Amino acid sequence: MKKFFLVLLMASAGFAHLDAGQDIVVGGYLADFGYSPANITAGQSAILTFNLGNATSEEALQPESVWVRISRGDDVLFAGTFAPQAGNVAFTYVFPEGGVYGVKTRYFSSERVLAEADFSAEVRERNSYNLLVLAVLAMLAFAIAPAHGENIRQNMACP
């Protein structure tokens, strides 16, 4: 829990892509989307950050709220509105499966939309290799253990 809050504090120190991200200029604004890890894997937590700045000066701006929607194709998986802390929105999200996701943001000042940006996030499939290796090792252990156990019993029985 402490590590998560530390990451939030570090991420709020200006425009931070974390491990990877995208910048999009919209009108006079620079919409910034960052994420960590750089290679997001399905089923594992990813930290997502959103910032807004002046496109010319790159000065960080403080929108009153940021609306975020995560979708894949026609399916909306998440939508929510956040109140930025120190100009930054940061949260963790677990993408359910590999593929390309759309990440749409709207930055608000009062009821007015300052900027709207469309980002994308490519998510890798879960690595099932580790589970396969564990399953094979378990099968080998069960196959070898009875034979090995029999040898031990025979050696113990001999005077």
PDB file of C-alpha atoms in Angstrom:
ATOM      1  CA  MET A   1       0.000   0.000   0.000  1.00  0.00           C
ATOM      2  CA  LYS A   2       2.841   2.398   0.842  1.00  0.00           C
ATOM      3  CA  LYS A   3       4.469   1.743  -2.537  1.00  0.00           C
ATOM      4  CA  PHE A   4       1.244   2.681  -4.353  1.00  0.00           C
ATOM      5  CA  PHE A   5       1.028   6.044  -2.561  1.00  0.00           C
ATOM      6  CA  LEU A   6       4.709   6.690  -3.258  1.00  0.00           C
ATOM      7  CA  VAL A   7       4.091   6.066  -6.961  1.00  0.00           C
ATOM      8  CA  LEU A   8       1.144   8.478  -6.882  1.00  0.00           C
ATOM      9  CA  LEU A   9       3.301  11.170  -5.279  1.00  0.00           C
ATOM     10  CA  MET A  10       6.089  10.636  -7.798  1.00  0.00           C
ATOM     11  CA  ALA A  11       3.664  10.645 -10.723  1.00  0.00           C
ATOM     12  CA  SER A  12       2.110  13.923  -9.661  1.00  0.00           C
ATOM     13  CA  ALA A  13       5.415  15.768  -9.987  1.00  0.00           C
ATOM     14  CA  GLY A  14       4.632  17.098 -13.454  1.00  0.00           C
ATOM     15  CA  PHE A  15       4.299  15.285 -16.739  1.00  0.00           C
ATOM     16  CA  ALA A  16       5.435  11.743 -16.177  1.00  0.00           C
ATOM     17  CA  HIS A  17       4.991   8.994 -18.699  1.00  0.00           C
ATOM     18  CA  LEU A  18       6.066   6.479 -16.108  1.00  0.00           C
ATOM     19  CA  ASP A  19       7.549   3.624 -18.176  1.00  0.00           C
ATOM     20  CA  ALA A  20       5.706   4.481 -21.406  1.00  0.00           C
ATOM     21  CA  GLY A  21       2.990   6.754 -22.735  1.00  0.00           C
ATOM     22  CA  GLN A  22       1.650   9.095 -25.368  1.00  0.00           C
ATOM     23  CA  ASP A  23       1.219  12.852 -25.781  1.00  0.00           C
ATOM     24  CA  ILE A  24      -1.472  14.348 -27.993  1.00  0.00           C
ATOM     25  CA  VAL A  25      -1.813  18.043 -28.819  1.00  0.00           C
ATOM     26  CA  VAL A  26      -5.477  19.071 -28.823  1.00  0.00           C
ATOM     27  CA  GLY A  27      -6.105  22.730 -29.592  1.00  0.00           C
ATOM     28  CA  GLY A  28      -3.794  24.625 -27.268  1.00  0.00           C
ATOM     29  CA  TYR A  29      -3.517  21.726 -24.823  1.00  0.00           C
ATOM     30  CA  LEU A  30      -1.115  18.835 -24.388  1.00  0.00           C
ATOM     31  CA  ALA A  31      -2.938  15.709 -23.194  1.00  0.00           C
ATOM     32  CA  ASP A  32      -0.541  13.267 -21.552  1.00  0.00           C
ATOM     33  CA  PHE A  33      -1.180   9.547 -20.927  1.00  0.00           C
ATOM     34  CA  GLY A  34       1.417   7.489 -19.086  1.00  0.00           C
ATOM     35  CA  TYR A  35       1.489   3.905 -17.884  1.00  0.00           C
ATOM     36  CA  SER A  36       3.631   1.402 -16.076  1.00  0.00           C
ATOM     37  CA  PRO A  37       4.884  -1.185 -16.796  1.00  0.00           C
ATOM     38  CA  ALA A  38       5.932  -0.372 -20.354  1.00  0.00           C
ATOM     39  CA  ASN A  39       4.608  -3.749 -21.508  1.00  0.00           C
ATOM     40  CA  ILE A  40       1.162  -4.122 -19.969  1.00  0.00           C
ATOM     41  CA  THR A  41       0.133  -7.754 -19.473  1.00  0.00           C
ATOM     42  CA  ALA A  42      -3.461  -8.961 -19.203  1.00  0.00           C
ATOM     43  CA  GLY A  43      -4.448  -9.973 -15.683  1.00  0.00           C
ATOM     44  CA  GLN A  44      -1.737  -7.842 -14.033  1.00  0.00           C
ATOM     45  CA  SER A  45      -2.066  -4.367 -12.521  1.00  0.00           C
ATOM     46  CA  ALA A  46      -0.972  -1.383 -14.572  1.00  0.00           C
ATOM     47  CA  ILE A  47      -0.659   2.188 -13.305  1.00  0.00           C
ATOM     48  CA  LEU A  48      -2.336   4.717 -15.610  1.00  0.00           C
ATOM     49  CA  THR A  49      -1.735   8.490 -15.346  1.00  0.00           C
ATOM     50  CA  PHE A  50      -3.383  11.428 -17.092  1.00  0.00           C
ATOM     51  CA  ASN A  51      -2.194  15.048 -17.166  1.00  0.00           C
ATOM     52  CA  LEU A  52      -3.085  18.185 -19.079  1.00  0.00           C
ATOM     53  CA  GLY A  53      -0.734  21.006 -19.974  1.00  0.00           C
ATOM     54  CA  ASN A  54      -0.311  24.052 -22.139  1.00  0.00           C
ATOM     55  CA  ALA A  55       0.855  22.807 -25.569  1.00  0.00           C
ATOM     56  CA  THR A  56       3.192  25.771 -26.079  1.00  0.00           C
ATOM     57  CA  SER A  57       4.802  26.188 -22.664  1.00  0.00           C
ATOM     58  CA  GLU A  58       4.182  22.606 -21.452  1.00  0.00           C
ATOM     59  CA  GLU A  59       3.130  24.155 -18.144  1.00  0.00           C
ATOM     60  CA  ALA A  60       0.985  21.733 -16.137  1.00  0.00           C
ATOM     61  CA  LEU A  61      -2.669  22.728 -15.833  1.00  0.00           C
ATOM     62  CA  GLN A  62      -5.179  21.755 -13.162  1.00  0.00           C
ATOM     63  CA  PRO A  63      -8.495  20.653 -14.684  1.00  0.00           C
ATOM     64  CA  GLU A  64     -11.358  20.325 -12.208  1.00  0.00           C
ATOM     65  CA  SER A  65     -12.131  16.792 -13.344  1.00  0.00           C
ATOM     66  CA  VAL A  66     -10.977  14.178 -15.826  1.00  0.00           C
ATOM     67  CA  TRP A  67     -13.319  11.627 -17.381  1.00  0.00           C
ATOM     68  CA  VAL A  68     -11.656   8.387 -18.513  1.00  0.00           C
ATOM     69  CA  ARG A  69     -13.175   5.572 -20.585  1.00  0.00           C
ATOM     70  CA  ILE A  70     -11.422   2.288 -21.405  1.00  0.00           C
ATOM     71  CA  SER A  71     -12.929   0.238 -24.220  1.00  0.00           C
ATOM     72  CA  ARG A  72     -12.149  -2.599 -26.564  1.00  0.00           C
ATOM     73  CA  GLY A  73     -14.111  -2.581 -29.792  1.00  0.00           C
ATOM     74  CA  ASP A  74     -17.719  -1.789 -28.893  1.00  0.00           C
ATOM     75  CA  ASP A  75     -17.323  -2.952 -25.272  1.00  0.00           C
ATOM     76  CA  VAL A  76     -16.824  -0.310 -22.581  1.00  0.00           C
ATOM     77  CA  LEU A  77     -14.866  -1.892 -19.734  1.00  0.00           C
ATOM     78  CA  PHE A  78     -14.466   1.141 -17.486  1.00  0.00           C
ATOM     79  CA  ALA A  79     -15.672   4.735 -17.300  1.00  0.00           C
ATOM     80  CA  GLY A  80     -15.219   7.140 -14.440  1.00  0.00           C
ATOM     81  CA  THR A  81     -14.637  10.754 -13.483  1.00  0.00           C
ATOM     82  CA  PHE A  82     -11.691  11.711 -11.291  1.00  0.00           C
ATOM     83  CA  ALA A  83     -10.743  14.827  -9.342  1.00  0.00           C
ATOM     84  CA  PRO A  84      -7.043  15.390 -10.088  1.00  0.00           C
ATOM     85  CA  GLN A  85      -4.622  15.577  -7.177  1.00  0.00           C
ATOM     86  CA  ALA A  86      -1.897  18.167  -7.868  1.00  0.00           C
ATOM     87  CA  GLY A  87      -3.074  18.246 -11.497  1.00  0.00           C
ATOM     88  CA  ASN A  88      -2.616  14.509 -11.953  1.00  0.00           C
ATOM     89  CA  VAL A  89      -4.976  11.551 -12.225  1.00  0.00           C
ATOM     90  CA  ALA A  90      -3.393   8.193 -11.399  1.00  0.00           C
ATOM     91  CA  PHE A  91      -5.004   4.823 -10.763  1.00  0.00           C
ATOM     92  CA  THR A  92      -4.351   1.130 -11.228  1.00  0.00           C
ATOM     93  CA  TYR A  93      -6.267  -0.982 -13.706  1.00  0.00           C
ATOM     94  CA  VAL A  94      -6.212  -4.660 -14.671  1.00  0.00           C
ATOM     95  CA  PHE A  95      -6.881  -5.278 -18.366  1.00  0.00           C
ATOM     96  CA  PRO A  96      -8.801  -8.559 -18.686  1.00  0.00           C
ATOM     97  CA  GLU A  97      -7.176  -9.883 -21.877  1.00  0.00           C
ATOM     98  CA  GLY A  98      -4.582  -9.055 -24.489  1.00  0.00           C
ATOM     99  CA  GLY A  99      -5.303  -6.743 -27.405  1.00  0.00           C
ATOM    100  CA  VAL A 100      -5.547  -3.064 -28.257  1.00  0.00           C
ATOM    101  CA  TYR A 101      -7.704  -0.896 -25.983  1.00  0.00           C
ATOM    102  CA  GLY A 102      -9.023   2.587 -26.591  1.00  0.00           C
ATOM    103  CA  VAL A 103      -8.485   5.088 -23.774  1.00  0.00           C
ATOM    104  CA  LYS A 104     -10.586   8.230 -24.178  1.00  0.00           C
ATOM    105  CA  THR A 105     -10.216  11.242 -21.880  1.00  0.00           C
ATOM    106  CA  ARG A 106     -12.065  14.494 -21.364  1.00  0.00           C
ATOM    107  CA  TYR A 107     -10.548  17.249 -19.254  1.00  0.00           C
ATOM    108  CA  PHE A 108     -13.107  19.590 -17.655  1.00  0.00           C
ATOM    109  CA  SER A 109     -13.080  23.076 -16.169  1.00  0.00           C
ATOM    110  CA  SER A 110     -16.447  23.591 -14.507  1.00  0.00           C
ATOM    111  CA  GLU A 111     -18.946  22.181 -17.013  1.00  0.00           C
ATOM    112  CA  ARG A 112     -16.820  23.047 -20.048  1.00  0.00           C
ATOM    113  CA  VAL A 113     -14.643  20.500 -21.876  1.00  0.00           C
ATOM    114  CA  LEU A 114     -11.115  21.894 -22.163  1.00  0.00           C
ATOM    115  CA  ALA A 115      -9.751  19.021 -24.230  1.00  0.00           C
ATOM    116  CA  GLU A 116     -10.675  15.549 -25.403  1.00  0.00           C
ATOM    117  CA  ALA A 117      -8.063  12.971 -26.410  1.00  0.00           C
ATOM    118  CA  ASP A 118      -8.093   9.419 -27.740  1.00  0.00           C
ATOM    119  CA  PHE A 119      -5.181   7.203 -26.743  1.00  0.00           C
ATOM    120  CA  SER A 120      -4.542   3.510 -27.183  1.00  0.00           C
ATOM    121  CA  ALA A 121      -2.925   0.858 -25.022  1.00  0.00           C
ATOM    122  CA  GLU A 122      -1.580  -2.417 -26.340  1.00  0.00           C
ATOM    123  CA  VAL A 123      -1.897  -5.227 -23.810  1.00  0.00           C
ATOM    124  CA  ARG A 124       0.005  -8.504 -24.053  1.00  0.00           C
ATOM    125  CA  GLU A 125      -1.659 -11.854 -23.423  1.00  0.00           C
ATOM    126  CA  ARG A 126      -1.024 -13.488 -20.074  1.00  0.00           C
ATOM    127  CA  ASN A 127       2.121 -15.524 -19.977  1.00  0.00           C
ATOM    128  CA  SER A 128       0.807 -19.054 -19.550  1.00  0.00           C
ATOM    129  CA  TYR A 129       4.318 -20.463 -20.019  1.00  0.00           C
ATOM    130  CA  ASN A 130       4.983 -20.406 -16.256  1.00  0.00           C
ATOM    131  CA  LEU A 131       1.809 -22.363 -15.538  1.00  0.00           C
ATOM    132  CA  LEU A 132       2.705 -24.909 -18.206  1.00  0.00           C
ATOM    133  CA  VAL A 133       6.196 -25.394 -16.752  1.00  0.00           C
ATOM    134  CA  LEU A 134       4.761 -25.850 -13.247  1.00  0.00           C
ATOM    135  CA  ALA A 135       2.244 -28.396 -14.521  1.00  0.00           C
ATOM    136  CA  VAL A 136       4.948 -30.407 -16.317  1.00  0.00           C
ATOM    137  CA  LEU A 137       7.214 -30.324 -13.249  1.00  0.00           C
ATOM    138  CA  ALA A 138       4.359 -31.480 -11.028  1.00  0.00           C
ATOM    139  CA  MET A 139       3.589 -34.375 -13.384  1.00  0.00           C
ATOM    140  CA  LEU A 140       7.266 -35.387 -13.441  1.00  0.00           C
ATOM    141  CA  ALA A 141       7.466 -35.220  -9.658  1.00  0.00           C
ATOM    142  CA  PHE A 142       4.438 -37.494  -9.296  1.00  0.00           C
ATOM    143  CA  ALA A 143       5.818 -39.898 -11.916  1.00  0.00           C
ATOM    144  CA  ILE A 144       9.278 -40.088 -10.321  1.00  0.00           C
ATOM    145  CA  ALA A 145       8.258 -40.019  -6.648  1.00  0.00           C
ATOM    146  CA  PRO A 146       6.592 -43.479  -6.472  1.00  0.00           C
ATOM    147  CA  ALA A 147       9.537 -45.200  -8.175  1.00  0.00           C
ATOM    148  CA  HIS A 148      12.039 -43.351  -6.005  1.00  0.00           C
ATOM    149  CA  GLY A 149       9.997 -44.092  -2.887  1.00  0.00           C
ATOM    150  CA  GLU A 150       9.963 -47.821  -3.736  1.00  0.00           C
ATOM    151  CA  ASN A 151      13.776 -47.854  -4.026  1.00  0.00           C
ATOM    152  CA  ILE A 152      14.092 -46.221  -0.624  1.00  0.00           C
ATOM    153  CA  ARG A 153      11.741 -48.777   0.929  1.00  0.00           C
ATOM    154  CA  GLN A 154      13.729 -51.662  -0.632  1.00  0.00           C
ATOM    155  CA  ASN A 155      17.043 -50.251   0.593  1.00  0.00           C
ATOM    156  CA  MET A 156      15.664 -49.811   4.100  1.00  0.00           C
ATOM    157  CA  ALA A 157      14.363 -53.396   4.153  1.00  0.00           C
ATOM    158  CA  CYS A 158      17.756 -54.926   3.301  1.00  0.00           C
ATOM    159  CA  PRO A 159      19.873 -55.859   6.360  1.00  0.00           C
TER     160      PRO A 159
END
